[in-house]
Amino acid sequence: QGRSHGMIVNSLTSVSLDPPILLWCLATSSAAFSVFTDCATFSVNILRAGEEGLVKAFSRKGDRILLPDQICRMETGAPVLSAAVASLDCRMRRRQLEGDHEVIFGDVVAYRAEHGVDALGFFRGQFVTLKTGA
């Protein structure tokens, strides 16, 4: 419908390096289920350290619309978070229902990363800073 949606995922996995393929899992009960399973493209974004507020906002129930000033576009045209420390621009490869989750596979078409900028992580129930180096 011309709107860009976002969500926080806790299960992102590299499947293949050649070609680059990743997967993530989405609960079938998610309010955003059809948004992400009906799309042809999507992006995966790694947030900067200090963006805990954005994580909390996108972890809440309900529609999580990205504002035009929060996004840019790369090769596939999928919305990419402008403020992300790294982004993977993906084309939907396939989906597979497993239990109460849909496993979404994506071909990584393009990526971008800012070097020397710390990333936000989540480990053992707490936010952590991931040092990226210079």
mmCIF file of C-alpha atoms in Angstrom:
data_model
loop_
_atom_site.group_PDB
_atom_site.id
_atom_site.type_symbol
_atom_site.label_atom_id
_atom_site.label_comp_id
_atom_site.label_asym_id
_atom_site.label_seq_id
_atom_site.Cartn_x
_atom_site.Cartn_y
_atom_site.Cartn_z
ATOM 1 C CA GLN A 1 0.000 0.000 0.000
ATOM 2 C CA GLY A 2 3.004 2.271 -0.433
ATOM 3 C CA ARG A 3 3.977 2.297 3.244
ATOM 4 C CA SER A 4 7.267 1.071 4.686
ATOM 5 C CA HIS A 5 7.078 -1.242 7.693
ATOM 6 C CA GLY A 6 9.689 -2.282 10.220
ATOM 7 C CA MET A 7 10.037 -4.854 12.937
ATOM 8 C CA ILE A 8 12.649 -6.263 15.287
ATOM 9 C CA VAL A 9 13.713 -9.871 14.731
ATOM 10 C CA ASN A 10 15.702 -12.084 17.047
ATOM 11 C CA SER A 11 16.580 -14.875 14.651
ATOM 12 C CA LEU A 12 18.793 -13.874 11.749
ATOM 13 C CA THR A 13 21.123 -16.445 10.238
ATOM 14 C CA SER A 14 23.595 -16.560 7.399
ATOM 15 C CA VAL A 15 22.714 -19.552 5.209
ATOM 16 C CA SER A 16 25.268 -19.200 2.417
ATOM 17 C CA LEU A 17 28.168 -16.964 1.462
ATOM 18 C CA ASP A 18 28.188 -17.919 -2.227
ATOM 19 C CA PRO A 19 25.596 -16.876 -3.169
ATOM 20 C CA PRO A 20 24.840 -14.728 -0.106
ATOM 21 C CA ILE A 21 21.594 -15.977 1.449
ATOM 22 C CA LEU A 22 20.160 -15.247 4.883
ATOM 23 C CA LEU A 23 17.110 -16.342 6.808
ATOM 24 C CA TRP A 24 14.958 -14.993 9.573
ATOM 25 C CA CYS A 25 11.849 -16.260 11.306
ATOM 26 C CA LEU A 26 8.461 -14.614 11.746
ATOM 27 C CA ALA A 27 5.669 -15.871 14.002
ATOM 28 C CA THR A 28 2.492 -16.685 12.088
ATOM 29 C CA SER A 29 0.608 -14.845 14.858
ATOM 30 C CA SER A 30 2.501 -11.582 14.162
ATOM 31 C CA ALA A 31 0.342 -8.586 13.241
ATOM 32 C CA ALA A 32 2.902 -7.887 10.506
ATOM 33 C CA PHE A 33 2.823 -11.437 9.105
ATOM 34 C CA SER A 34 1.187 -10.638 5.755
ATOM 35 C CA VAL A 35 3.249 -7.466 5.313
ATOM 36 C CA PHE A 36 6.500 -9.419 5.354
ATOM 37 C CA THR A 37 5.371 -12.650 3.725
ATOM 38 C CA ASP A 38 3.661 -10.926 0.793
ATOM 39 C CA CYS A 39 6.622 -8.713 -0.132
ATOM 40 C CA ALA A 40 9.113 -9.408 -2.911
ATOM 41 C CA THR A 41 11.960 -7.477 -1.286
ATOM 42 C CA PHE A 42 13.054 -6.545 2.222
ATOM 43 C CA SER A 43 16.063 -5.222 4.081
ATOM 44 C CA VAL A 44 17.849 -6.270 7.236
ATOM 45 C CA ASN A 45 19.373 -3.437 9.239
ATOM 46 C CA ILE A 46 21.856 -3.446 12.097
ATOM 47 C CA LEU A 47 21.237 -0.521 14.414
ATOM 48 C CA ARG A 48 23.850 1.816 15.864
ATOM 49 C CA ALA A 49 24.782 1.616 19.526
ATOM 50 C CA GLY A 50 22.476 3.908 21.464
ATOM 51 C CA GLU A 51 19.346 3.170 19.393
ATOM 52 C CA GLU A 52 17.565 1.295 22.198
ATOM 53 C CA GLY A 53 14.577 3.633 21.852
ATOM 54 C CA LEU A 54 14.051 2.558 18.253
ATOM 55 C CA VAL A 55 14.212 -1.106 19.276
ATOM 56 C CA LYS A 56 11.617 -0.550 21.976
ATOM 57 C CA ALA A 57 9.348 1.368 19.584
ATOM 58 C CA PHE A 58 9.489 -1.372 16.957
ATOM 59 C CA SER A 59 9.081 -4.167 19.508
ATOM 60 C CA ARG A 60 5.614 -2.986 20.518
ATOM 61 C CA LYS A 61 2.466 -4.578 19.137
ATOM 62 C CA GLY A 62 0.677 -2.832 16.317
ATOM 63 C CA ASP A 63 1.639 -1.388 12.966
ATOM 64 C CA ARG A 64 5.189 -0.094 12.846
ATOM 65 C CA ILE A 65 5.346 2.314 9.950
ATOM 66 C CA LEU A 66 8.689 3.815 8.924
ATOM 67 C CA LEU A 67 8.540 7.503 8.105
ATOM 68 C CA PRO A 68 9.943 8.717 4.760
ATOM 69 C CA ASP A 69 12.770 10.588 6.514
ATOM 70 C CA GLN A 70 13.869 7.343 8.241
ATOM 71 C CA ILE A 71 14.533 5.390 5.061
ATOM 72 C CA CYS A 72 16.544 5.299 1.872
ATOM 73 C CA ARG A 73 16.520 2.774 -0.954
ATOM 74 C CA MET A 74 19.204 0.578 -2.424
ATOM 75 C CA GLU A 75 19.165 -1.818 -5.384
ATOM 76 C CA THR A 76 15.870 -3.676 -4.833
ATOM 77 C CA GLY A 77 13.899 -0.597 -3.800
ATOM 78 C CA ALA A 78 13.096 -2.078 -0.381
ATOM 79 C CA PRO A 79 13.094 0.463 2.444
ATOM 80 C CA VAL A 80 16.429 0.608 4.272
ATOM 81 C CA LEU A 81 16.954 2.417 7.575
ATOM 82 C CA SER A 82 19.080 5.476 6.831
ATOM 83 C CA ALA A 83 20.545 5.526 10.343
ATOM 84 C CA ALA A 84 21.576 1.849 10.383
ATOM 85 C CA VAL A 85 25.246 1.011 10.851
ATOM 86 C CA ALA A 86 24.833 -1.772 8.269
ATOM 87 C CA SER A 87 22.081 -2.816 5.862
ATOM 88 C CA LEU A 88 21.449 -5.862 3.702
ATOM 89 C CA ASP A 89 19.142 -5.325 0.722
ATOM 90 C CA CYS A 90 17.355 -8.595 -0.063
ATOM 91 C CA ARG A 91 15.096 -10.235 -2.609
ATOM 92 C CA MET A 92 12.659 -12.848 -1.279
ATOM 93 C CA ARG A 93 14.043 -16.289 -2.171
ATOM 94 C CA ARG A 94 11.407 -18.496 -0.569
ATOM 95 C CA ARG A 95 9.341 -19.027 2.539
ATOM 96 C CA GLN A 96 8.800 -22.204 4.506
ATOM 97 C CA LEU A 97 6.258 -22.812 7.254
ATOM 98 C CA GLU A 98 7.788 -24.561 10.277
ATOM 99 C CA GLY A 99 5.540 -24.967 13.310
ATOM 100 C CA ASP A 100 4.189 -21.572 14.346
ATOM 101 C CA HIS A 101 6.802 -19.614 12.349
ATOM 102 C CA GLU A 102 7.467 -18.806 8.729
ATOM 103 C CA VAL A 103 11.136 -19.120 7.792
ATOM 104 C CA ILE A 104 11.962 -16.379 5.287
ATOM 105 C CA PHE A 105 14.974 -16.834 3.012
ATOM 106 C CA GLY A 106 16.437 -13.842 1.217
ATOM 107 C CA ASP A 107 19.078 -13.369 -1.460
ATOM 108 C CA VAL A 108 21.375 -10.521 -0.421
ATOM 109 C CA VAL A 109 21.538 -8.281 -3.492
ATOM 110 C CA ALA A 110 23.450 -5.338 -2.006
ATOM 111 C CA TYR A 111 24.843 -4.189 1.315
ATOM 112 C CA ARG A 112 26.316 -1.129 2.949
ATOM 113 C CA ALA A 113 28.219 -0.644 6.194
ATOM 114 C CA GLU A 114 29.761 2.220 8.119
ATOM 115 C CA HIS A 115 33.185 1.296 9.403
ATOM 116 C CA GLY A 116 34.281 2.381 12.856
ATOM 117 C CA VAL A 117 30.712 2.888 14.122
ATOM 118 C CA ASP A 118 29.613 0.702 17.044
ATOM 119 C CA ALA A 119 26.506 -1.437 16.615
ATOM 120 C CA LEU A 120 23.694 -2.302 19.002
ATOM 121 C CA GLY A 121 23.332 -5.883 20.166
ATOM 122 C CA PHE A 122 21.121 -7.779 22.565
ATOM 123 C CA PHE A 123 22.566 -10.526 24.756
ATOM 124 C CA ARG A 124 21.153 -12.301 27.806
ATOM 125 C CA GLY A 125 18.268 -9.881 28.112
ATOM 126 C CA GLN A 126 20.332 -6.698 27.885
ATOM 127 C CA PHE A 127 21.448 -4.254 25.232
ATOM 128 C CA VAL A 128 25.166 -4.380 24.509
ATOM 129 C CA THR A 129 27.542 -2.361 22.353
ATOM 130 C CA LEU A 130 29.262 -4.296 19.580
ATOM 131 C CA LYS A 131 32.622 -2.758 18.784
ATOM 132 C CA THR A 132 33.163 -2.723 15.032
ATOM 133 C CA GLY A 133 36.766 -1.508 14.973
ATOM 134 C CA ALA A 134 38.242 1.172 12.761
#
